[in-house]
Amino acid sequence: MKHIKLFKSSLMVLALASSTASFAQSIAITNATVHTVTEQGVLENATVVFEDGKVIAINPETLNAETIIDAKGKILTPGLIGSMNQLGLVEVSAVSKSRDASDKKADITFDASLAFNSRSSVIPYSRKGGITSNVVSPKGGDDMFKGQTFVADLSGEFGSVRSTHNNVVIDLGAKSKGSRALSLQNLQFKLEDAVKELAKAKKKTDDEKDKKEAKEPSREAQVINALLSGDKALVAYVDRATDLLALLKIKEQFSLDLVFVGAADAVLIADKIAQANVPVVMTALDNLPGSFDSLHSSLDNAAKLTKAGVKVALSISGDTHNLYQLRYHAGNAIANGLSPDAALAAVTVNVAQAFNLDSGTIAVGKTADLVLWSADPFELSTKVSQMWINGKEYSTISRQDALRDRYTTSSDMPKAYVK
């Protein structure tokens, strides 16, 4: 068992080095196969230089960096981006006191980022999958509006929330009680009322006499107004084709920035979704109907939508402990018709564009969220060799690794004493 002890010691040294490493001012990765996920495509034997959290050069004429890492031909990609999950808000879904993603009274103003736990044990676990940032979605409460998304990186450090109050989440479609029609009607009415109120407010502010009497809109009204101005996107959980079409009409009427999540029936109206330039966030492993709304779930939906011109972003539904599997889901999408380049885009740049993130590509000026892979990132046996978040290197060692080592280490002492 000596080799196991040595392995454990090596992991501990690596973990300590990662947690205490100083922020190198400039790092160059040389001899890499760089998947830029931009128009530059794939660059062989390429060099990427980053400094202060940003990519500052690709294949510079003169290499000048404090740290140089020889990739030896390994694949370098942007960090993968998770989306529409509750990472950092739910530690153990079966333990109610570790859940902060929902509240019965939550409404359109719900900001779950206030409860984000950057020290969640799920975060380093997710880094194993090459995930460097994540769009977190609240689950809301009784209201059809579930709150607003926020973005956090997976550094595990305090202050890792990058932005808050980003987009408005709404849950439409089938209801266990009542009619879906009322939700669509309420959305329509809220937007119409907001347009009328904005017109009234503008008239008042145009009138010098009424300027002092103009009231600040309520918090809810401010969010609705942000939807109308395009400052926030409406992120809609919806599956049935008729509901998708209803939302496309509302988008056109109010010029909304719209994102579909789920969208099992999207393949039936793919041309209309592509024409409206609405991204679809979906899982790649849904192949059976989960309800009468999702009768067209299929493993090849990602490929069909992409072929039709729809911007597809892949996500992991359900338990956030499975977020690290995102690249495996992308691999399954490849097995069902999606090209490898499109699959990489679906877990990087497409997510970034759908949610207005400054990441998802390897380009000068972009956030240095980078992953160096041992081989093809969509192969099961591939591992993360090194990863950087905001230009700083982080380990993929997790609590699960520590537990494995603890309970596989031989000792004359009882297990409770083994560290």
GROMACS .gro file of C-alpha atoms in nm:
model
  419
    1MET     CA    1   0.000   0.000   0.000
    2LYS     CA    2   0.302   0.226  -0.008
    3HIS     CA    3   0.214   0.353  -0.355
    4ILE     CA    4  -0.131   0.459  -0.230
    5LYS     CA    5   0.025   0.665   0.047
    6LEU     CA    6   0.260   0.827  -0.200
    7PHE     CA    7  -0.033   0.905  -0.430
    8LYS     CA    8  -0.221   1.062  -0.142
    9SER     CA    9   0.080   1.271  -0.049
   10SER     CA   10   0.117   1.391  -0.406
   11LEU     CA   11  -0.247   1.496  -0.416
   12MET     CA   12  -0.210   1.685  -0.091
   13VAL     CA   13   0.096   1.868  -0.218
   14LEU     CA   14  -0.083   1.953  -0.541
   15ALA     CA   15  -0.390   2.074  -0.355
   16LEU     CA   16  -0.179   2.289  -0.125
   17ALA     CA   17   0.013   2.431  -0.419
   18SER     CA   18  -0.309   2.514  -0.600
   19SER     CA   19  -0.471   2.682  -0.302
   20THR     CA   20  -0.172   2.895  -0.218
   21ALA     CA   21  -0.039   2.972  -0.565
   22SER     CA   22   0.014   3.338  -0.625
   23PHE     CA   23  -0.159   3.503  -0.919
   24ALA     CA   24   0.106   3.478  -1.192
   25GLN     CA   25   0.111   3.801  -1.391
   26SER     CA   26   0.163   3.628  -1.724
   27ILE     CA   27   0.138   3.264  -1.835
   28ALA     CA   28   0.204   3.119  -2.179
   29ILE     CA   29   0.081   2.778  -2.292
   30THR     CA   30   0.287   2.662  -2.588
   31ASN     CA   31   0.265   2.371  -2.832
   32ALA     CA   32  -0.107   2.328  -2.775
   33THR     CA   33  -0.385   2.223  -3.009
   34VAL     CA   34  -0.607   2.522  -2.943
   35HIS     CA   35  -0.980   2.500  -3.009
   36THR     CA   36  -1.058   2.870  -3.014
   37VAL     CA   37  -1.434   2.822  -3.079
   38THR     CA   38  -1.409   3.134  -3.295
   39GLU     CA   39  -1.370   3.189  -3.667
   40GLN     CA   40  -1.002   3.105  -3.619
   41GLY     CA   41  -1.102   2.744  -3.564
   42VAL     CA   42  -0.840   2.497  -3.441
   43LEU     CA   43  -0.477   2.610  -3.419
   44GLU     CA   44  -0.203   2.347  -3.415
   45ASN     CA   45   0.121   2.397  -3.215
   46ALA     CA   46  -0.022   2.725  -3.095
   47THR     CA   47   0.068   2.955  -2.809
   48VAL     CA   48  -0.183   3.130  -2.583
   49VAL     CA   49  -0.069   3.401  -2.342
   50PHE     CA   50  -0.282   3.536  -2.061
   51GLU     CA   51  -0.231   3.793  -1.790
   52ASP     CA   52  -0.444   3.940  -1.512
   53GLY     CA   53  -0.732   3.710  -1.599
   54LYS     CA   54  -0.747   3.792  -1.971
   55VAL     CA   55  -0.607   3.636  -2.286
   56ILE     CA   56  -0.359   3.892  -2.419
   57ALA     CA   57  -0.205   3.713  -2.719
   58ILE     CA   58  -0.241   3.412  -2.946
   59ASN     CA   59   0.069   3.305  -3.137
   60PRO     CA   60   0.266   3.623  -3.059
   61GLU     CA   61   0.574   3.696  -3.268
   62THR     CA   62   0.779   3.727  -2.950
   63LEU     CA   63   0.708   3.515  -2.645
   64ASN     CA   64   0.742   3.704  -2.320
   65ALA     CA   65   0.580   3.546  -2.015
   66GLU     CA   66   0.682   3.477  -1.657
   67THR     CA   67   0.553   3.118  -1.669
   68ILE     CA   68   0.574   2.899  -1.980
   69ILE     CA   69   0.389   2.566  -1.994
   70ASP     CA   70   0.466   2.320  -2.272
   71ALA     CA   71   0.135   2.152  -2.359
   72LYS     CA   72   0.313   1.890  -2.572
   73GLY     CA   73   0.031   1.882  -2.824
   74LYS     CA   74  -0.253   1.848  -2.574
   75ILE     CA   75  -0.592   2.003  -2.647
   76LEU     CA   76  -0.667   2.346  -2.501
   77THR     CA   77  -1.029   2.463  -2.498
   78PRO     CA   78  -1.226   2.740  -2.331
   79GLY     CA   79  -1.361   2.636  -1.994
   80LEU     CA   80  -1.697   2.465  -2.023
   81ILE     CA   81  -1.998   2.661  -1.898
   82GLY     CA   82  -2.282   2.504  -1.702
   83SER     CA   83  -2.625   2.660  -1.707
   84MET     CA   84  -2.973   2.652  -1.562
   85ASN     CA   85  -2.893   2.456  -1.247
   86GLN     CA   86  -2.871   2.528  -0.873
   87LEU     CA   87  -2.496   2.486  -0.817
   88GLY     CA   88  -2.399   2.656  -0.491
   89LEU     CA   89  -2.763   2.681  -0.383
   90VAL     CA   90  -2.827   2.313  -0.311
   91GLU     CA   91  -2.572   2.102  -0.125
   92VAL     CA   92  -2.783   1.790  -0.069
   93SER     CA   93  -3.126   1.794  -0.231
   94ALA     CA   94  -3.267   1.555   0.032
   95VAL     CA   95  -3.164   1.790   0.316
   96SER     CA   96  -3.404   2.083   0.322
   97LYS     CA   97  -3.173   2.309   0.524
   98SER     CA   98  -2.911   2.285   0.250
   99ARG     CA   99  -3.152   2.409  -0.019
  100ASP     CA  100  -3.173   2.781  -0.099
  101ALA     CA  101  -3.287   2.781  -0.462
  102SER     CA  102  -3.655   2.828  -0.391
  103ASP     CA  103  -3.903   2.991  -0.160
  104LYS     CA  104  -4.280   2.981  -0.170
  105LYS     CA  105  -4.293   3.363  -0.173
  106ALA     CA  106  -4.024   3.409  -0.440
  107ASP     CA  107  -4.126   3.625  -0.734
  108ILE     CA  108  -3.971   3.803  -1.031
  109THR     CA  109  -3.736   3.997  -0.802
  110PHE     CA  110  -3.594   3.684  -0.632
  111ASP     CA  111  -3.213   3.710  -0.616
  112ALA     CA  112  -3.081   3.371  -0.505
  113SER     CA  113  -2.717   3.484  -0.541
  114LEU     CA  114  -2.742   3.617  -0.184
  115ALA     CA  115  -2.734   3.254  -0.066
  116PHE     CA  116  -2.464   3.131  -0.306
  117ASN     CA  117  -2.213   2.908  -0.128
  118SER     CA  118  -1.879   2.929  -0.306
  119ARG     CA  119  -1.744   2.661  -0.070
  120SER     CA  120  -1.998   2.401  -0.178
  121SER     CA  121  -1.830   2.061  -0.210
  122VAL     CA  122  -2.002   2.024  -0.548
  123ILE     CA  123  -1.793   2.304  -0.700
  124PRO     CA  124  -1.448   2.137  -0.702
  125TYR     CA  125  -1.626   1.815  -0.802
  126SER     CA  126  -1.771   1.995  -1.104
  127ARG     CA  127  -1.427   2.129  -1.196
  128LYS     CA  128  -1.336   1.767  -1.280
  129GLY     CA  129  -1.559   1.804  -1.583
  130GLY     CA  130  -1.375   2.111  -1.708
  131ILE     CA  131  -1.651   2.345  -1.590
  132THR     CA  132  -1.509   2.689  -1.513
  133SER     CA  133  -1.824   2.900  -1.483
  134ASN     CA  134  -2.194   2.850  -1.440
  135VAL     CA  135  -2.525   3.026  -1.498
  136VAL     CA  136  -2.724   2.959  -1.182
  137SER     CA  137  -3.103   2.958  -1.198
  138PRO     CA  138  -3.337   2.994  -0.899
  139LYS     CA  139  -3.635   2.760  -0.878
  140GLY     CA  140  -3.867   3.030  -0.742
  141GLY     CA  141  -4.196   2.954  -0.568
  142ASP     CA  142  -4.566   2.968  -0.646
  143ASP     CA  143  -4.529   3.259  -0.888
  144MET     CA  144  -4.477   3.180  -1.258
  145PHE     CA  145  -4.167   3.401  -1.242
  146LYS     CA  146  -3.895   3.207  -1.063
  147GLY     CA  147  -3.647   3.490  -1.005
  148GLN     CA  148  -3.332   3.603  -1.183
  149THR     CA  149  -3.022   3.416  -1.294
  150PHE     CA  150  -2.670   3.495  -1.180
  151VAL     CA  151  -2.326   3.385  -1.296
  152ALA     CA  152  -2.049   3.243  -1.078
  153ASP     CA  153  -1.710   3.101  -1.158
  154LEU     CA  154  -1.600   2.770  -1.010
  155SER     CA  155  -1.290   2.896  -0.831
  156GLY     CA  156  -1.453   2.817  -0.498
  157GLU     CA  157  -1.331   3.150  -0.366
  158PHE     CA  158  -1.537   3.407  -0.181
  159GLY     CA  159  -1.647   3.670  -0.429
  160SER     CA  160  -1.672   3.422  -0.716
  161VAL     CA  161  -2.014   3.552  -0.820
  162ARG     CA  162  -1.940   3.739  -1.142
  163SER     CA  163  -2.275   3.905  -1.203
  164THR     CA  164  -2.626   3.909  -1.057
  165HIS     CA  165  -2.981   4.007  -1.159
  166ASN     CA  166  -2.908   3.890  -1.512
  167ASN     CA  167  -3.213   3.732  -1.671
  168VAL     CA  168  -3.569   3.657  -1.568
  169VAL     CA  169  -3.670   3.292  -1.533
  170ILE     CA  170  -4.027   3.191  -1.604
  171ASP     CA  171  -4.191   2.848  -1.595
  172LEU     CA  172  -4.468   2.800  -1.849
  173GLY     CA  173  -4.650   2.506  -1.996
  174ALA     CA  174  -4.834   2.223  -1.822
  175LYS     CA  175  -4.968   2.286  -1.471
  176SER     CA  176  -5.080   2.027  -1.221
  177LYS     CA  177  -5.365   2.260  -1.127
  178GLY     CA  178  -5.536   2.512  -1.353
  179SER     CA  179  -5.465   2.612  -1.711
  180ARG     CA  180  -5.142   2.707  -1.886
  181ALA     CA  181  -5.347   2.968  -2.066
  182LEU     CA  182  -5.365   3.182  -1.753
  183SER     CA  183  -4.985   3.198  -1.724
  184LEU     CA  184  -4.947   3.308  -2.085
  185GLN     CA  185  -5.229   3.559  -2.039
  186ASN     CA  186  -5.072   3.699  -1.722
  187LEU     CA  187  -4.738   3.739  -1.899
  188GLN     CA  188  -4.908   3.918  -2.185
  189PHE     CA  189  -5.100   4.148  -1.948
  190LYS     CA  190  -4.793   4.233  -1.740
  191LEU     CA  191  -4.599   4.336  -2.047
  192GLU     CA  192  -4.890   4.537  -2.190
  193ASP     CA  193  -4.946   4.713  -1.858
  194ALA     CA  194  -4.576   4.792  -1.832
  195VAL     CA  195  -4.576   4.947  -2.177
  196LYS     CA  196  -4.872   5.168  -2.078
  197GLU     CA  197  -4.705   5.272  -1.752
  198LEU     CA  198  -4.383   5.359  -1.933
  199ALA     CA  199  -4.578   5.575  -2.175
  200LYS     CA  200  -4.750   5.753  -1.886
  201ALA     CA  201  -4.420   5.804  -1.707
  202LYS     CA  202  -4.260   5.948  -2.019
  203LYS     CA  203  -4.549   6.189  -2.062
  204LYS     CA  204  -4.510   6.305  -1.703
  205THR     CA  205  -4.136   6.355  -1.727
  206ASP     CA  206  -4.186   6.549  -2.049
  207ASP     CA  207  -4.410   6.785  -1.857
  208GLU     CA  208  -4.201   7.011  -1.633
  209LYS     CA  209  -4.490   7.053  -1.389
  210ASP     CA  210  -4.524   6.678  -1.331
  211LYS     CA  211  -4.152   6.596  -1.308
  212LYS     CA  212  -4.143   6.627  -0.928
  213GLU     CA  213  -4.452   6.405  -0.896
  214ALA     CA  214  -4.306   6.118  -1.103
  215LYS     CA  215  -4.267   5.812  -0.884
  216GLU     CA  216  -3.991   5.556  -0.903
  217PRO     CA  217  -4.129   5.228  -1.045
  218SER     CA  218  -4.169   4.937  -0.807
  219ARG     CA  219  -3.895   4.671  -0.800
  220GLU     CA  220  -4.117   4.437  -1.001
  221ALA     CA  221  -4.188   4.708  -1.255
  222GLN     CA  222  -3.817   4.779  -1.292
  223VAL     CA  223  -3.754   4.414  -1.382
  224ILE     CA  224  -4.040   4.409  -1.633
  225ASN     CA  225  -3.909   4.732  -1.785
  226ALA     CA  226  -3.564   4.573  -1.816
  227LEU     CA  227  -3.724   4.292  -2.017
  228LEU     CA  228  -3.889   4.544  -2.247
  229SER     CA  229  -3.568   4.738  -2.297
  230GLY     CA  230  -3.368   4.423  -2.372
  231ASP     CA  231  -3.142   4.466  -2.069
  232LYS     CA  232  -3.263   4.127  -1.944
  233ALA     CA  233  -3.364   3.815  -2.134
  234LEU     CA  234  -3.675   3.614  -2.059
  235VAL     CA  235  -3.553   3.258  -1.995
  236ALA     CA  236  -3.856   3.033  -2.036
  237TYR     CA  237  -3.893   2.671  -1.929
  238VAL     CA  238  -4.133   2.543  -2.191
  239ASP     CA  239  -4.172   2.228  -2.401
  240ARG     CA  240  -4.490   2.206  -2.609
  241ALA     CA  241  -4.479   2.344  -2.961
  242THR     CA  242  -4.793   2.555  -2.920
  243ASP     CA  243  -4.644   2.719  -2.609
  244LEU     CA  244  -4.318   2.786  -2.792
  245LEU     CA  245  -4.513   2.950  -3.074
  246ALA     CA  246  -4.712   3.160  -2.827
  247LEU     CA  247  -4.389   3.287  -2.676
  248LEU     CA  248  -4.241   3.365  -3.017
  249LYS     CA  249  -4.544   3.589  -3.081
  250ILE     CA  250  -4.494   3.765  -2.748
  251LYS     CA  251  -4.125   3.809  -2.826
  252GLU     CA  252  -4.211   3.969  -3.159
  253GLN     CA  253  -4.479   4.194  -3.010
  254PHE     CA  254  -4.257   4.331  -2.734
  255SER     CA  255  -3.912   4.284  -2.896
  256LEU     CA  256  -3.801   4.061  -2.609
  257ASP     CA  257  -3.468   3.885  -2.576
  258LEU     CA  258  -3.588   3.526  -2.534
  259VAL     CA  259  -3.419   3.197  -2.440
  260PHE     CA  260  -3.596   2.859  -2.442
  261VAL     CA  261  -3.506   2.594  -2.183
  262GLY     CA  262  -3.611   2.233  -2.238
  263ALA     CA  263  -3.805   2.287  -2.558
  264ALA     CA  264  -3.867   1.920  -2.632
  265ASP     CA  265  -4.098   2.010  -2.921
  266ALA     CA  266  -3.856   2.264  -3.067
  267VAL     CA  267  -3.772   2.027  -3.353
  268LEU     CA  268  -4.129   2.070  -3.484
  269ILE     CA  269  -4.079   2.443  -3.537
  270ALA     CA  270  -3.701   2.463  -3.568
  271ASP     CA  271  -3.715   2.697  -3.869
  272LYS     CA  272  -3.928   2.951  -3.680
  273ILE     CA  273  -3.700   2.939  -3.374
  274ALA     CA  274  -3.393   2.986  -3.592
  275GLN     CA  275  -3.557   3.275  -3.776
  276ALA     CA  276  -3.642   3.442  -3.444
  277ASN     CA  277  -3.280   3.389  -3.328
  278VAL     CA  278  -3.388   3.230  -2.999
  279PRO     CA  279  -3.126   3.004  -2.832
  280VAL     CA  280  -3.237   2.669  -2.693
  281VAL     CA  281  -3.088   2.532  -2.370
  282MET     CA  282  -3.149   2.158  -2.359
  283THR     CA  283  -3.019   1.831  -2.226
  284ALA     CA  284  -2.869   1.580  -2.465
  285LEU     CA  285  -2.991   1.260  -2.301
  286ASP     CA  286  -3.367   1.314  -2.304
  287ASN     CA  287  -3.504   1.040  -2.528
  288LEU     CA  288  -3.839   0.967  -2.364
  289PRO     CA  289  -4.138   1.191  -2.296
  290GLY     CA  290  -4.146   1.316  -1.939
  291SER     CA  291  -4.497   1.454  -1.991
  292PHE     CA  292  -4.755   1.519  -2.260
  293ASP     CA  293  -4.560   1.841  -2.331
  294SER     CA  294  -4.241   1.658  -2.426
  295LEU     CA  295  -4.357   1.391  -2.667
  296HIS     CA  296  -4.077   1.472  -2.912
  297SER     CA  297  -3.779   1.423  -2.682
  298SER     CA  298  -3.504   1.252  -2.877
  299LEU     CA  299  -3.131   1.197  -2.858
  300ASP     CA  300  -3.081   1.360  -3.195
  301ASN     CA  301  -3.272   1.682  -3.117
  302ALA     CA  302  -2.950   1.879  -3.058
  303ALA     CA  303  -2.818   1.778  -3.398
  304LYS     CA  304  -3.150   1.850  -3.574
  305LEU     CA  305  -3.186   2.194  -3.417
  306THR     CA  306  -2.824   2.285  -3.491
  307LYS     CA  307  -2.866   2.175  -3.852
  308ALA     CA  308  -3.174   2.399  -3.876
  309GLY     CA  309  -2.970   2.698  -3.760
  310VAL     CA  310  -3.080   2.711  -3.398
  311LYS     CA  311  -2.814   2.804  -3.143
  312VAL     CA  312  -2.811   2.509  -2.901
  313ALA     CA  313  -2.662   2.517  -2.550
  314LEU     CA  314  -2.633   2.187  -2.365
  315SER     CA  315  -2.706   2.166  -1.993
  316ILE     CA  316  -2.750   1.906  -1.721
  317SER     CA  317  -3.098   1.886  -1.577
  318GLY     CA  318  -3.179   1.774  -1.228
  319ASP     CA  319  -2.919   1.712  -0.959
  320THR     CA  320  -2.631   1.962  -0.966
  321HIS     CA  321  -2.398   1.683  -0.852
  322ASN     CA  322  -2.404   1.564  -1.213
  323LEU     CA  323  -2.282   1.891  -1.362
  324TYR     CA  324  -1.935   1.746  -1.415
  325GLN     CA  325  -2.092   1.509  -1.670
  326LEU     CA  326  -2.166   1.791  -1.914
  327ARG     CA  327  -1.888   1.685  -2.152
  328TYR     CA  328  -2.018   1.326  -2.153
  329HIS     CA  329  -2.360   1.454  -2.255
  330ALA     CA  330  -2.195   1.648  -2.534
  331GLY     CA  331  -2.022   1.327  -2.637
  332ASN     CA  332  -2.359   1.152  -2.657
  333ALA     CA  333  -2.489   1.436  -2.873
  334ILE     CA  334  -2.193   1.374  -3.105
  335ALA     CA  335  -2.285   1.006  -3.118
  336ASN     CA  336  -2.631   1.114  -3.229
  337GLY     CA  337  -2.534   1.343  -3.511
  338LEU     CA  338  -2.390   1.663  -3.364
  339SER     CA  339  -2.045   1.750  -3.497
  340PRO     CA  340  -1.759   1.772  -3.242
  341ASP     CA  341  -1.711   2.143  -3.319
  342ALA     CA  342  -2.082   2.211  -3.267
  343ALA     CA  343  -2.078   2.009  -2.945
  344LEU     CA  344  -1.788   2.215  -2.809
  345ALA     CA  345  -1.973   2.533  -2.906
  346ALA     CA  346  -2.284   2.402  -2.728
  347VAL     CA  347  -2.099   2.389  -2.394
  348THR     CA  348  -1.893   2.706  -2.440
  349VAL     CA  349  -1.962   2.993  -2.677
  350ASN     CA  350  -2.333   2.922  -2.733
  351VAL     CA  351  -2.394   2.935  -2.359
  352ALA     CA  352  -2.191   3.254  -2.332
  353GLN     CA  353  -2.384   3.421  -2.613
  354ALA     CA  354  -2.723   3.309  -2.482
  355PHE     CA  355  -2.649   3.461  -2.141
  356ASN     CA  356  -2.417   3.748  -2.244
  357LEU     CA  357  -2.099   3.618  -2.080
  358ASP     CA  358  -1.746   3.737  -2.154
  359SER     CA  359  -1.612   3.383  -2.189
  360GLY     CA  360  -1.664   3.068  -2.395
  361THR     CA  361  -1.395   3.135  -2.656
  362ILE     CA  362  -1.018   3.165  -2.667
  363ALA     CA  363  -0.963   3.510  -2.809
  364VAL     CA  364  -0.763   3.818  -2.720
  365GLY     CA  365  -0.944   4.018  -2.454
  366LYS     CA  366  -1.164   3.731  -2.337
  367THR     CA  367  -1.166   3.595  -1.983
  368ALA     CA  368  -0.888   3.339  -1.937
  369ASP     CA  369  -1.108   3.043  -1.843
  370LEU     CA  370  -0.906   2.764  -2.001
  371VAL     CA  371  -0.882   2.385  -1.982
  372LEU     CA  372  -0.593   2.167  -2.095
  373TRP     CA  373  -0.715   1.812  -2.160
  374SER     CA  374  -0.522   1.485  -2.157
  375ALA     CA  375  -0.696   1.395  -2.487
  376ASP     CA  376  -1.031   1.450  -2.663
  377PRO     CA  377  -1.253   1.620  -2.401
  378PHE     CA  378  -1.555   1.422  -2.515
  379GLU     CA  379  -1.395   1.083  -2.456
  380LEU     CA  380  -1.486   0.910  -2.128
  381SER     CA  381  -1.125   0.832  -2.031
  382THR     CA  382  -0.998   1.188  -2.086
  383LYS     CA  383  -0.913   1.398  -1.783
  384VAL     CA  384  -0.843   1.761  -1.709
  385SER     CA  385  -0.466   1.804  -1.704
  386GLN     CA  386  -0.473   2.168  -1.592
  387MET     CA  387  -0.734   2.439  -1.572
  388TRP     CA  388  -0.736   2.814  -1.520
  389ILE     CA  389  -1.022   3.030  -1.401
  390ASN     CA  390  -0.979   3.404  -1.449
  391GLY     CA  391  -0.617   3.322  -1.541
  392LYS     CA  392  -0.543   3.144  -1.213
  393GLU     CA  393  -0.478   2.772  -1.197
  394TYR     CA  394  -0.709   2.552  -0.992
  395SER     CA  395  -0.699   2.190  -0.889
  396THR     CA  396  -0.966   1.932  -0.966
  397ILE     CA  397  -0.917   1.754  -0.633
  398SER     CA  398  -1.247   1.727  -0.450
  399ARG     CA  399  -1.389   1.609  -0.120
  400GLN     CA  400  -1.473   1.281  -0.290
  401ASP     CA  401  -1.102   1.226  -0.362
  402ALA     CA  402  -1.018   1.294   0.001
  403LEU     CA  403  -1.282   1.045   0.117
  404ARG     CA  404  -1.158   0.783  -0.130
  405ASP     CA  405  -0.805   0.823  -0.002
  406ARG     CA  406  -0.914   0.812   0.359
  407TYR     CA  407  -1.106   0.489   0.327
  408THR     CA  408  -0.854   0.313   0.102
  409THR     CA  409  -0.555   0.395   0.320
  410SER     CA  410  -0.427   0.106   0.533
  411SER     CA  411  -0.379   0.184   0.897
  412ASP     CA  412  -0.357   0.003   1.228
  413MET     CA  413  -0.584   0.270   1.368
  414PRO     CA  414  -0.965   0.267   1.337
  415LYS     CA  415  -1.092   0.447   1.024
  416ALA     CA  416  -1.218   0.739   1.229
  417TYR     CA  417  -0.856   0.827   1.308
  418VAL     CA  418  -0.731   0.810   0.948
  419LYS     CA  419  -0.690   1.153   0.792
   0.00000   0.00000   0.00000
